[in-house]
Coordinates of C-alpha atoms in Angstrom, one line a residue:
Chain A
M372 CA 10.7 -25.0 65.0
H373 CA 13.2 -22.5 63.9
T374 CA 16.2 -24.6 62.8
E375 CA 18.3 -22.0 61.1
P376 CA 20.9 -20.1 63.2
A377 CA 19.6 -16.9 64.5
D378 CA 21.4 -13.6 64.7
I379 CA 21.2 -12.2 68.2
L380 CA 22.4 -8.9 69.7
V381 CA 22.9 -8.5 73.4
V382 CA 23.1 -4.9 74.7
D383 CA 24.1 -4.9 78.4
D384 CA 26.6 -3.0 80.5
E385 CA 27.1 -6.0 82.7
L386 CA 29.8 -8.3 81.3
G387 CA 28.5 -11.3 83.1
M388 CA 25.1 -10.9 81.6
R389 CA 26.4 -10.4 78.0
E390 CA 28.7 -13.4 78.2
G391 CA 26.0 -15.6 79.9
I392 CA 23.5 -15.0 77.2
K393 CA 26.1 -15.2 74.4
R394 CA 27.3 -18.6 75.7
L395 CA 23.8 -19.9 76.2
F396 CA 22.8 -19.3 72.5
E397 CA 26.1 -19.9 70.8
V398 CA 26.0 -23.4 72.2
Q399 CA 22.8 -23.8 70.3
G400 CA 24.4 -22.7 67.1
H401 CA 23.2 -19.1 67.0
H402 CA 25.3 -16.1 66.3
V403 CA 25.6 -13.6 69.1
D404 CA 27.0 -10.1 69.0
T405 CA 27.3 -8.0 72.1
A406 CA 27.4 -4.3 72.9
A407 CA 28.5 -2.9 76.3
C408 CA 26.7 0.3 76.2
G409 CA 23.6 1.9 74.7
A410 CA 25.4 3.9 72.0
D411 CA 27.3 0.8 70.8
G412 CA 24.0 -1.1 70.9
I413 CA 22.3 1.4 68.7
A414 CA 25.3 1.5 66.3
L415 CA 25.4 -2.3 65.9
G416 CA 21.6 -2.9 66.1
T417 CA 20.7 -0.4 63.4
Q418 CA 23.5 -1.5 61.0
R419 CA 21.6 -4.7 60.2
E420 CA 18.5 -6.3 61.4
Y421 CA 19.1 -9.0 64.0
D422 CA 16.5 -11.8 64.6
V423 CA 16.4 -11.1 68.3
Y424 CA 17.6 -8.2 70.4
F425 CA 18.2 -8.5 74.1
L426 CA 18.3 -5.0 75.6
D427 CA 19.2 -4.0 79.1
L428 CA 16.8 -1.5 80.4
K429 CA 19.3 0.3 82.7
M430 CA 22.7 1.3 81.4
P431 CA 25.0 4.1 82.4
D432 CA 25.0 6.1 79.1
M433 CA 21.3 5.7 78.3
D434 CA 18.4 3.5 79.2
G435 CA 17.2 0.6 77.1
V436 CA 14.0 2.4 76.1
A437 CA 16.1 4.8 74.1
V438 CA 17.9 1.9 72.4
L439 CA 14.6 0.2 71.7
D440 CA 13.3 3.3 70.2
S441 CA 16.2 3.8 67.9
I442 CA 16.1 0.2 66.7
K443 CA 12.4 0.2 66.1
K444 CA 12.7 3.4 64.1
V445 CA 15.0 1.6 61.7
Y446 CA 13.4 -1.9 61.9
P447 CA 9.8 -1.6 63.0
E448 CA 9.4 -5.3 63.1
A449 CA 12.5 -6.0 65.1
I450 CA 11.9 -8.4 68.1
C451 CA 13.4 -6.8 71.2
I452 CA 13.4 -8.6 74.5
I453 CA 13.9 -6.2 77.4
V454 CA 16.1 -7.5 80.2
T455 CA 15.5 -5.6 83.4
A456 CA 16.4 -5.7 87.0
Y457 CA 13.4 -3.6 87.9
A458 CA 10.6 -5.9 87.2
S459 CA 7.9 -3.4 87.8
I460 CA 4.6 -3.6 85.9
D461 CA 5.1 0.0 84.9
T462 CA 8.3 -0.6 83.1
A463 CA 7.0 -3.7 81.4
V464 CA 3.9 -1.9 80.1
E465 CA 6.0 1.0 79.0
T466 CA 8.4 -1.1 76.9
T467 CA 5.8 -3.2 75.3
R468 CA 3.9 -0.1 74.5
L469 CA 7.0 1.1 72.8
G470 CA 7.2 -2.1 70.8
A471 CA 9.2 -4.5 72.9
Y472 CA 8.3 -8.0 72.3
Q473 CA 8.6 -9.3 75.8
Y474 CA 10.5 -8.6 78.9
V475 CA 12.6 -10.8 81.2
A476 CA 13.2 -9.9 84.8
K477 CA 16.7 -10.3 86.3
P478 CA 17.7 -12.5 87.8
F479 CA 16.4 -15.3 85.5
A480 CA 17.1 -18.9 85.0
P481 CA 18.3 -20.1 81.6
D482 CA 15.0 -21.9 81.1
D483 CA 13.1 -18.6 81.5
I484 CA 15.1 -16.8 78.9
Q485 CA 15.1 -19.8 76.6
F486 CA 11.4 -20.0 76.7
V487 CA 11.0 -16.3 75.8
F488 CA 13.7 -16.7 73.1
D489 CA 12.1 -19.7 71.5
R490 CA 8.7 -17.9 71.3
A491 CA 10.5 -14.9 69.9
L492 CA 12.1 -17.0 67.2
E493 CA 8.7 -18.4 66.2
R494 CA 7.4 -14.9 66.1
R495 CA 10.4 -13.9 64.0
A496 CA 9.7 -16.7 61.6
Y497 CA 6.2 -15.6 61.1
I498 CA 7.3 -12.0 60.5
L499 CA 9.9 -13.1 58.0
E500 CA 7.4 -15.3 56.1
A501 CA 4.8 -12.6 56.1
R502 CA 7.4 -10.1 54.9
R503 CA 8.5 -12.5 52.1
L504 CA 4.9 -13.1 51.0
R505 CA 4.2 -9.4 51.0
E506 CA 7.3 -8.5 49.0
E507 CA 6.6 -11.2 46.5
R508 CA 3.1 -10.0 46.1
E509 CA 4.3 -6.4 45.7
R510 CA 6.8 -7.6 43.1
R511 CA 4.2 -9.5 41.2
L512 CA 1.8 -6.5 41.3
L513 CA 4.6 -4.4 39.9
E514 CA 5.4 -6.9 37.3
V515 CA 1.7 -7.2 36.3
A516 CA 1.5 -3.4 36.1
Q517 CA 4.6 -3.2 34.0
E518 CA 3.4 -6.1 31.8
K519 CA 0.1 -4.4 31.3
S520 CA 1.6 -1.1 30.4
R521 CA 4.1 -2.9 28.1
I522 CA 1.3 -4.7 26.3
R523 CA -0.7 -1.5 26.0
T524 CA 2.3 0.2 24.5
I525 CA 2.9 -2.6 22.1
M526 CA -0.8 -2.7 21.1
N527 CA -0.9 1.0 20.5
A528 CA 2.2 0.8 18.4
I529 CA 0.8 -1.9 16.1
G530 CA -0.2 -0.6 12.7
D531 CA -3.1 -3.1 12.6
G532 CA -6.3 -2.7 14.3
L533 CA -6.8 -5.0 17.3
L534 CA -10.0 -6.0 19.0
V535 CA -10.6 -8.6 21.8
I536 CA -14.1 -9.5 22.7
N537 CA -15.2 -11.8 25.5
Q538 CA -17.7 -14.6 25.0
D539 CA -20.6 -12.3 25.7
G540 CA -19.6 -10.0 22.9
E541 CA -18.3 -7.4 25.3
L542 CA -15.3 -5.3 24.7
V543 CA -12.1 -6.5 26.4
L544 CA -9.3 -4.8 24.6
F545 CA -8.7 -2.6 21.6
N546 CA -6.1 -0.3 20.2
P547 CA -6.5 3.2 18.7
R548 CA -5.9 1.8 15.2
F549 CA -9.0 -0.3 15.5
L550 CA -11.1 2.8 16.1
T551 CA -9.6 4.7 13.1
L552 CA -9.8 1.8 10.8
L553 CA -13.5 1.2 11.5
R554 CA -14.2 5.0 11.7
I555 CA -15.6 4.6 15.2
N556 CA -15.7 8.1 16.7
Q557 CA -17.3 7.3 20.1
T558 CA -15.4 6.5 23.3
L559 CA -15.4 2.8 24.0
V560 CA -15.4 1.4 27.5
T561 CA -14.2 -2.0 28.5
G562 CA -17.1 -4.3 29.1
Q563 CA -19.6 -2.6 26.8
P564 CA -21.3 -4.6 24.1
V565 CA -19.5 -3.8 20.9
L566 CA -20.8 -6.1 18.1
D567 CA -23.4 -3.6 16.9
L568 CA -20.7 -1.0 16.2
L569 CA -18.9 -3.3 13.8
P570 CA -19.3 -3.5 10.0
E571 CA -21.6 -6.4 9.1
A572 CA -19.0 -8.7 7.6
L573 CA -16.7 -8.4 10.7
R574 CA -19.7 -8.9 13.0
E575 CA -20.6 -12.0 11.1
Q576 CA -17.0 -13.3 11.4
I577 CA -16.9 -12.7 15.1
T578 CA -20.4 -14.0 15.7
E579 CA -19.6 -17.2 13.9
I580 CA -16.8 -18.0 16.3
L581 CA -18.7 -16.7 19.3
T582 CA -21.6 -19.0 18.6
K583 CA -19.6 -22.1 17.8
K584 CA -17.3 -21.7 20.8
E585 CA -15.0 -24.3 19.4
R586 CA -11.4 -24.2 18.7
L587 CA -11.9 -23.1 15.2
Q588 CA -9.4 -22.2 12.6
G589 CA -9.1 -18.5 12.4
I590 CA -11.3 -16.8 9.7
E591 CA -9.6 -14.5 7.3
Q592 CA -11.5 -12.4 4.8
E593 CA -11.5 -9.1 3.0
I594 CA -14.0 -6.6 4.3
V595 CA -14.9 -3.5 2.5
I596 CA -15.8 -0.7 4.8
Q597 CA -17.7 2.3 3.4
P598 CA -18.8 5.0 3.7
P599 CA -17.3 7.5 4.2
A600 CA -14.1 6.4 2.6
K601 CA -13.9 3.0 0.9
L602 CA -11.5 0.9 2.8
V603 CA -10.5 -2.6 2.2
V604 CA -9.5 -4.4 5.4
M605 CA -8.1 -7.9 5.8
A606 CA -9.8 -9.1 8.9
N607 CA -8.4 -12.1 10.8
T608 CA -10.5 -13.5 13.6
A609 CA -9.7 -16.3 15.9
S610 CA -10.9 -17.7 19.2
I611 CA -9.0 -17.3 22.4
Q612 CA -8.8 -20.3 24.9
D613 CA -7.3 -20.6 28.3
E614 CA -4.8 -23.3 29.2
Q615 CA -7.5 -25.8 29.7
G616 CA -8.9 -25.1 26.2
R617 CA -12.0 -23.3 27.5
F618 CA -13.4 -20.7 25.2
L619 CA -12.8 -17.1 26.4
G620 CA -13.6 -14.9 23.5
V621 CA -12.3 -13.8 20.1
V622 CA -9.5 -11.7 18.8
S623 CA -9.7 -9.8 15.5
V624 CA -6.8 -8.3 13.7
L625 CA -7.6 -5.8 11.0
R626 CA -5.1 -4.8 8.4
D627 CA -5.7 -2.0 6.0
I628 CA -5.0 -3.4 2.5
S629 CA -6.6 -0.6 0.5
E630 CA -3.3 0.6 -0.9
L631 CA -2.3 -2.9 -1.8
K632 CA -5.7 -3.4 -3.5
N633 CA -5.2 -0.1 -5.4
I634 CA -1.8 -1.1 -6.6
E635 CA -3.2 -4.5 -7.7
L636 CA -5.9 -2.8 -9.6
L637 CA -3.4 -0.4 -11.3
K638 CA -1.2 -3.3 -12.2
S639 CA -3.9 -5.3 -13.7
Q640 CA -5.2 -2.2 -15.6
F641 CA -1.7 -1.7 -17.0
V642 CA -1.3 -5.4 -18.0
N643 CA -4.8 -5.2 -19.6
M644 CA -3.8 -2.1 -21.6
A645 CA -0.4 -3.5 -22.5
A646 CA -2.1 -6.7 -23.7
H647 CA -4.6 -4.7 -25.7
E648 CA -1.9 -2.6 -27.3
L649 CA 0.2 -5.6 -28.2
K650 CA -2.7 -7.5 -29.5
A651 CA -4.0 -4.9 -31.9
P652 CA -1.0 -4.7 -34.2
L653 CA -0.5 -8.4 -34.0
S654 CA -4.1 -9.1 -35.0
A655 CA -3.7 -6.7 -37.9
V656 CA -0.5 -8.5 -39.1
Q657 CA -2.2 -11.9 -38.7
G658 CA -5.2 -10.6 -40.8
Y659 CA -3.0 -9.2 -43.5
L660 CA -0.9 -12.4 -43.7
E661 CA -3.9 -14.6 -43.8
V662 CA -5.3 -12.7 -46.8
V663 CA -1.8 -13.0 -48.5
I664 CA -1.5 -16.7 -47.8
E665 CA -5.0 -17.6 -48.8
K666 CA -4.7 -15.3 -51.9
T667 CA -8.1 -14.0 -51.0
L668 CA -7.8 -11.1 -53.4
G669 CA -6.5 -13.1 -56.4
D670 CA -3.3 -14.6 -57.7
A671 CA -1.3 -11.5 -58.7
P672 CA 1.4 -11.0 -56.1
E673 CA 1.6 -7.2 -56.4
I674 CA -2.0 -7.0 -55.0
Y675 CA -0.5 -7.8 -51.7
D676 CA 2.3 -5.4 -51.6
G677 CA 0.4 -2.9 -49.5
Y678 CA -0.6 -5.7 -47.0
L679 CA 3.0 -6.8 -46.6
R680 CA 4.3 -3.3 -46.2
R681 CA 1.7 -2.5 -43.6
S682 CA 2.5 -5.8 -41.8
N683 CA 6.1 -4.8 -41.7
E684 CA 5.2 -1.4 -40.3
R685 CA 3.0 -2.9 -37.7
C686 CA 5.8 -5.3 -36.7
L687 CA 8.2 -2.4 -36.3
A688 CA 5.7 -0.6 -34.2
L689 CA 5.3 -3.7 -32.0
I690 CA 9.0 -3.9 -31.5
G691 CA 9.0 -0.2 -30.6
L692 CA 6.2 -0.8 -28.1
I693 CA 7.9 -3.7 -26.5
N694 CA 11.1 -1.6 -26.1
D695 CA 9.1 1.1 -24.5
L696 CA 7.5 -1.3 -22.1
L697 CA 10.8 -2.7 -21.2
N698 CA 12.1 0.8 -20.7
I699 CA 9.3 1.7 -18.4
S700 CA 9.6 -1.4 -16.4
R701 CA 13.3 -0.9 -16.0
M702 CA 12.7 2.7 -14.8
Q703 CA 9.9 1.6 -12.4
A704 CA 12.1 -1.2 -11.0
G705 CA 14.9 1.2 -10.6
T706 CA 17.3 -1.0 -12.5
V707 CA 18.3 1.6 -15.1
K708 CA 22.1 1.9 -15.4
R709 CA 22.9 5.5 -15.9
E710 CA 26.2 6.8 -17.1
I711 CA 26.2 10.3 -15.9
E712 CA 28.4 12.7 -17.9
N713 CA 28.3 16.5 -18.5
L714 CA 26.3 17.0 -21.6
E715 CA 25.8 20.1 -23.7
I716 CA 22.3 20.4 -24.8
G717 CA 23.2 21.6 -28.3
G718 CA 25.5 18.6 -28.7
I719 CA 22.4 16.4 -28.2
L720 CA 19.9 18.4 -30.2
R721 CA 21.9 19.2 -33.4
P722 CA 22.5 15.5 -34.4
L723 CA 18.9 14.7 -33.5
T724 CA 17.5 17.4 -35.8
E725 CA 19.7 16.1 -38.5
F726 CA 18.5 12.6 -37.9
Y727 CA 14.9 13.8 -38.3
Q728 CA 15.6 16.1 -41.3
H729 CA 14.4 13.5 -43.8
E730 CA 11.0 13.0 -42.0
I731 CA 10.7 16.8 -41.6
D732 CA 11.3 17.3 -45.3
K733 CA 8.8 14.6 -46.1
A734 CA 6.2 16.2 -44.0
Q735 CA 7.0 19.6 -45.5
L736 CA 7.9 21.1 -42.2
T737 CA 10.6 23.6 -41.2
L738 CA 12.6 23.2 -38.1
T739 CA 14.5 25.9 -36.3
L740 CA 16.9 25.3 -33.4
T741 CA 17.9 28.3 -31.3
L742 CA 20.2 28.0 -28.3
D743 CA 20.8 31.2 -26.4
Q744 CA 23.9 29.9 -24.7
P745 CA 25.7 26.6 -24.0
L746 CA 23.6 24.6 -21.5
W747 CA 25.4 21.9 -19.5
I748 CA 23.6 19.2 -17.7
A749 CA 24.8 16.1 -15.9
A750 CA 22.9 13.1 -17.2
D751 CA 23.0 9.9 -19.2
R752 CA 23.3 10.7 -22.8
E753 CA 21.0 8.0 -24.1
E754 CA 18.2 9.0 -21.8
I755 CA 18.4 12.7 -22.7
Q756 CA 18.5 11.7 -26.4
R757 CA 15.3 9.6 -25.8
V758 CA 13.5 12.6 -24.2
F759 CA 14.1 14.8 -27.3
Q760 CA 13.7 12.1 -29.8
N761 CA 10.2 11.6 -28.4
L762 CA 9.4 15.3 -28.4
I763 CA 10.7 16.0 -31.9
S764 CA 9.1 12.9 -33.3
N765 CA 5.7 14.0 -31.8
A766 CA 6.2 17.5 -33.2
V767 CA 6.7 15.9 -36.6
K768 CA 3.8 13.5 -36.4
Y769 CA 1.3 15.8 -34.9
N770 CA 2.1 18.7 -37.2
R771 CA 0.4 20.0 -40.3
P772 CA 1.8 20.3 -43.8
N773 CA 3.9 23.4 -44.1
G774 CA 4.0 23.6 -40.4
E775 CA 6.9 24.6 -38.1
I776 CA 8.9 23.1 -35.3
R777 CA 10.8 25.5 -33.1
I778 CA 13.2 24.3 -30.6
H779 CA 14.5 26.9 -28.1
G780 CA 17.1 26.3 -25.4
Y781 CA 17.7 28.9 -22.7
R782 CA 18.8 29.3 -19.1
E783 CA 16.4 30.1 -16.3
G784 CA 17.8 30.2 -12.8
H785 CA 19.6 26.9 -12.2
Y786 CA 17.7 25.2 -15.0
A787 CA 18.3 24.5 -18.6
K788 CA 15.0 25.0 -20.4
I789 CA 14.3 23.5 -23.8
S790 CA 11.0 24.1 -25.5
V791 CA 9.8 22.1 -28.4
Q792 CA 7.0 24.0 -30.2
D793 CA 4.9 22.7 -33.1
S794 CA 2.3 24.3 -35.2
G795 CA 0.2 21.1 -35.2
I796 CA -3.2 19.9 -34.3
G797 CA -2.9 20.8 -30.6
M798 CA -4.8 19.2 -27.8
T799 CA -8.1 19.7 -26.0
Q800 CA -8.0 20.4 -22.3
E801 CA -9.0 16.8 -21.5
E802 CA -6.3 15.4 -23.8
Q803 CA -3.7 17.6 -22.1
E804 CA -4.7 16.3 -18.7
R805 CA -4.4 12.7 -19.7
L806 CA -1.3 13.2 -21.8
F807 CA 1.3 11.5 -19.6
E808 CA -0.9 8.5 -18.8
E809 CA 0.4 5.2 -20.0
F810 CA -1.0 4.3 -23.4
F811 CA -3.0 7.5 -23.7
R812 CA -3.2 8.8 -27.3
A813 CA -5.3 11.6 -28.5
K814 CA -8.0 10.0 -30.6
N815 CA -9.7 12.0 -33.3
A816 CA -9.9 12.4 -37.1
L817 CA -6.6 14.2 -37.2
T818 CA -4.6 11.7 -35.3
R819 CA -6.1 8.6 -36.9
H820 CA -3.2 7.9 -39.2
I821 CA -0.5 8.7 -36.7
T822 CA 1.1 5.7 -35.2
G823 CA 2.6 5.5 -31.7
T824 CA 2.7 3.5 -28.6
G825 CA 1.1 5.9 -26.2
L826 CA 4.1 5.4 -24.0
G827 CA 6.5 8.0 -25.4
L828 CA 5.5 10.8 -23.0
T829 CA 5.3 8.5 -20.1
I830 CA 8.9 7.6 -20.7
V831 CA 9.9 11.3 -21.2
K832 CA 8.3 12.2 -18.0
S833 CA 9.9 9.4 -16.0
I834 CA 13.3 10.4 -17.4
V835 CA 12.9 14.1 -16.7
N836 CA 11.6 13.2 -13.1
A837 CA 14.7 11.0 -12.6
Y838 CA 16.9 14.1 -13.0
A839 CA 14.7 16.3 -10.7
G840 CA 13.5 18.2 -13.7
K841 CA 10.0 18.7 -15.0
I842 CA 8.1 18.8 -18.2
E843 CA 5.2 21.2 -18.9
V844 CA 2.8 21.3 -21.8
Q845 CA 0.9 24.2 -23.2
S846 CA -1.4 23.5 -26.1
T847 CA -4.3 25.0 -28.0
F848 CA -6.5 22.7 -29.9
Q849 CA -5.9 22.9 -33.7
V850 CA -3.2 25.5 -33.2
G851 CA -0.2 23.8 -31.7
T852 CA 1.6 22.4 -28.7
T853 CA 4.7 23.4 -26.8
F854 CA 6.5 21.0 -24.5
T855 CA 9.0 22.6 -22.2
V856 CA 11.6 20.5 -20.4
S857 CA 13.5 21.9 -17.4
L858 CA 16.6 20.1 -16.3
P859 CA 19.0 21.2 -13.5
L860 CA 22.2 22.8 -14.9
A861 CA 25.4 20.9 -14.1
N862 CA 27.6 22.2 -11.3
A863 CA 28.6 25.8 -12.4
R864 CA 32.3 25.4 -11.7
R865 CA 32.6 22.3 -13.8
K866 CA 30.7 24.0 -16.5
D867 CA 33.2 26.8 -16.5
E868 CA 36.1 24.3 -16.7
K869 CA 34.5 22.7 -19.7
E870 CA 34.1 26.1 -21.4
K871 CA 37.8 26.9 -20.9
Chain B
M734 CA -27.3 -4.7 -57.7
N735 CA -24.4 -5.4 -55.4
K736 CA -25.1 -5.3 -51.7
K737 CA -23.7 -2.2 -50.0
I738 CA -21.8 -2.4 -46.8
L739 CA -20.8 0.5 -44.6
M740 CA -17.8 0.0 -42.3
I741 CA -17.5 2.4 -39.4
D742 CA -14.3 1.8 -37.4
D743 CA -11.4 3.9 -36.3
D744 CA -9.1 0.8 -36.6
V745 CA -7.3 1.8 -39.9
D746 CA -5.8 -1.7 -40.1
L747 CA -9.1 -3.4 -39.9
V748 CA -10.6 -1.3 -42.6
Q749 CA -7.6 -1.7 -44.9
L750 CA -7.7 -5.4 -44.4
I751 CA -11.4 -6.0 -44.7
K752 CA -12.5 -3.5 -47.3
P753 CA -10.6 -5.0 -50.3
V754 CA -11.7 -8.5 -49.2
L755 CA -15.3 -7.5 -49.2
E756 CA -14.9 -5.7 -52.5
K757 CA -13.3 -8.7 -54.1
E758 CA -16.3 -10.7 -52.9
G759 CA -18.5 -8.3 -54.9
Y760 CA -19.8 -6.0 -52.2
Q761 CA -19.8 -2.3 -52.6
V762 CA -18.0 -0.9 -49.5
A763 CA -17.7 2.5 -47.9
A764 CA -15.6 3.2 -44.8
A765 CA -15.9 5.8 -42.2
F766 CA -13.4 6.3 -39.4
D767 CA -15.5 8.0 -36.7
S768 CA -19.2 8.5 -35.7
R769 CA -19.6 11.8 -37.5
E770 CA -18.3 10.5 -40.8
G771 CA -20.3 7.3 -40.2
W772 CA -23.5 9.2 -39.9
D773 CA -22.8 11.3 -43.0
L774 CA -21.9 8.2 -45.1
F775 CA -24.9 6.3 -43.8
Q776 CA -27.1 9.0 -45.2
S777 CA -25.4 9.4 -48.6
F778 CA -24.3 5.8 -49.2
A779 CA -27.5 4.1 -48.0
P780 CA -25.9 0.8 -47.0
D781 CA -27.7 -2.5 -46.8
V782 CA -25.8 -3.4 -43.7
I783 CA -23.5 -1.6 -41.3
L784 CA -20.5 -3.0 -39.6
M785 CA -19.7 -0.7 -36.7
D786 CA -17.0 -0.6 -34.0
L787 CA -18.3 -0.1 -30.5
A788 CA -15.5 2.1 -29.1
M789 CA -14.3 4.9 -31.3
E790 CA -13.9 8.4 -29.9
H791 CA -15.6 7.2 -26.7
F792 CA -16.1 3.8 -25.5
D793 CA -19.8 3.9 -26.2
S794 CA -19.8 6.0 -29.4
G795 CA -20.9 2.9 -31.4
F796 CA -24.0 2.5 -29.3
V797 CA -24.8 6.2 -29.6
L798 CA -24.5 6.1 -33.4
C799 CA -26.4 2.9 -33.6
H800 CA -29.2 4.4 -31.6
K801 CA -29.3 7.4 -33.8
I802 CA -29.4 5.4 -37.0
K803 CA -32.0 2.9 -35.7
N804 CA -34.2 5.9 -34.7
S805 CA -34.0 7.5 -38.1
D806 CA -36.6 6.7 -40.8
Q807 CA -33.9 5.7 -43.3
G808 CA -32.1 3.4 -40.9
K809 CA -34.8 1.7 -38.8
N810 CA -34.6 -1.4 -40.9
T811 CA -30.8 -1.4 -41.7
P812 CA -29.1 -4.3 -39.9
I813 CA -26.3 -3.0 -37.7
I814 CA -23.5 -5.4 -36.6
M815 CA -21.4 -4.2 -33.7
M816 CA -17.8 -5.3 -33.7
T817 CA -15.9 -5.1 -30.4
A818 CA -13.0 -6.5 -28.6
A819 CA -14.4 -5.1 -25.3
G820 CA -16.0 -8.4 -24.5
H821 CA -13.0 -10.5 -23.9
E822 CA -10.9 -7.6 -22.7
T823 CA -13.2 -6.3 -20.0
G824 CA -15.4 -9.3 -19.4
I825 CA -18.4 -7.2 -20.3
R826 CA -21.1 -9.2 -22.1
F827 CA -23.3 -7.4 -24.5
S828 CA -26.5 -9.2 -24.0
T829 CA -29.6 -7.2 -24.2
Q830 CA -31.7 -8.9 -21.6
T831 CA -34.1 -6.3 -20.5
A832 CA -36.7 -4.6 -22.6
E833 CA -35.1 -1.3 -21.6
E834 CA -31.8 -2.4 -23.1
R835 CA -33.4 -3.7 -26.2
R836 CA -35.2 -0.5 -26.7
W837 CA -32.0 1.5 -26.4
I838 CA -29.4 -0.7 -27.9
R839 CA -30.8 -2.0 -31.1
A840 CA -27.8 -3.5 -32.7
D841 CA -28.8 -6.7 -34.6
D842 CA -25.7 -8.7 -33.6
Y843 CA -22.3 -8.6 -32.0
L844 CA -19.1 -9.8 -33.4
D845 CA -15.9 -10.3 -31.5
K846 CA -12.7 -8.7 -32.6
P847 CA -10.3 -9.6 -34.1
I848 CA -12.4 -10.7 -37.0
R849 CA -10.8 -13.0 -39.6
P850 CA -11.8 -12.0 -43.2
R851 CA -12.9 -15.5 -44.1
D852 CA -15.2 -15.7 -41.0
L853 CA -16.7 -12.3 -41.8
L854 CA -17.5 -13.3 -45.3
A855 CA -19.2 -16.4 -44.2
Y856 CA -21.1 -14.5 -41.6
L857 CA -22.3 -11.9 -44.1
R858 CA -23.4 -14.6 -46.6
E859 CA -25.2 -16.8 -44.1
K860 CA -26.5 -14.5 -41.3
V861 CA -27.0 -11.2 -43.1
F862 CA -27.8 -11.9 -46.7
H863 CA -29.0 -15.5 -46.3
Q864 CA -27.2 -16.8 -49.3
S865 CA -26.2 -20.5 -49.4
D866 CA -23.5 -20.1 -52.0
A867 CA -20.6 -17.7 -52.6
H868 CA -21.1 -15.0 -55.3

């Protein structure tokens, strides 16, 4: 039975009737509002939904049917009991057809109205419960819909490919990344068998879990997908269970690790080459020293002078190589500390050419340095020195006797351009293409006795790039090579200040 | 008549190290620093054995020269010893397992670089010239 207090509205022009009903139900703990005319009844009755309405059918301002109509428009499920002095069948049929719950004929005994009221309350309770259930269901449906769309959005945003398959190997869920990773071009439909579309290794992974149907540890393995493009994918497959631990299917997450693999490969190649380059001079030194120590060639010490000198050279070269490697590694790690200042190119080049003069003379070369105008750049002095040290040193080493080195500095747009031209052995097209590769050194009869780490130009390029400059090479085999470095000019105003 | 050894290797250090040691041991030694020089010297010097680097101008230039020498009338019986560091650097093993490989690569043996002078001398005495005692 309805135990909670009910809200009741009585609309009746007769005071006695209003007060009678009010008293009857207030005694029972219900709350009763009253209205003395139809208009007030409508105003009150549509403001909020009462549990039960008692409506007088015959009032001076309007009849109860109009009030009923107005309330029903706002609250279609409102329970309205018509109170009427004209207990005709016609009126009763009319009001129930319009949505009245029941009617009571005046005059009535309290028991009569109580009976109708109690049934009305039961009815009201059913309506409220049904309404509650309906609203809850609607809310849940809405939540589910939102949840679904949220999950879909999340899945689509994931950078990894996602695939969910049920225990029959049919497609349950996937995201677009899954399709692109596996190069699947066809449209997939939920519920379609999907195993045959997968690369073999992934299919095996999934099939293993599908057939065992146990709570297995996930399987993680690299899968190489090809053709058309070789792709290395880390595939992680695990079983899905419900709360009772029943097997439902499998989920596979695919991560593209091609780039990572590529970096790994490059890194190991670099380490390999570095190890090779370090080992070669060290092995040579070891061999020389062994011969010296074991006096393999005889007892006279001067026999070994050449071996010792050569050992010393190789050790110096090794130190140079290690310095270069450290330099490159610092540049790649971005831990180079640069002290940027305004530098005039001539102020860098002149001392450098003096420094190399001895070697230039020894190699019977002539060097000319031409600077069209002062060229100011903003850079770290040591780094810019290193750039031109490398280029001048190369121009000396890869030159010919009686050859030339021409250094020319000029302005072009917003750039300082410095070309270092030698009349040396030049490079083939293939050599030019590989020039800036780490450890690359042109290998032929002419370069055999030239020492170097193969890292100089790699460093030069890294430095020039760090200043948003560029380095170009123009070379003719057996004729000569010209390197041209372009570096952005320092801020024009500051340059003018410097010149004043 | 002293045995004649031809070294073909672009590793200047190795040649500078080994050549005097071999000469001190009584061998007559000529050295070439690339395949072309190697081929020329092979013809003029007529060595009893050739020590050859595998990777000179190209990674397989030793094989190519070896093939050329072994297919010449003058060189078909000249032992050729390949010297290479490639084995432990790249993991490649130079075994000639198939007839096809044997027909093509006809090096008589492979030595791992770096080669210690003392080991090379012992190798030449025992494996190449089959002498039990030093000169």
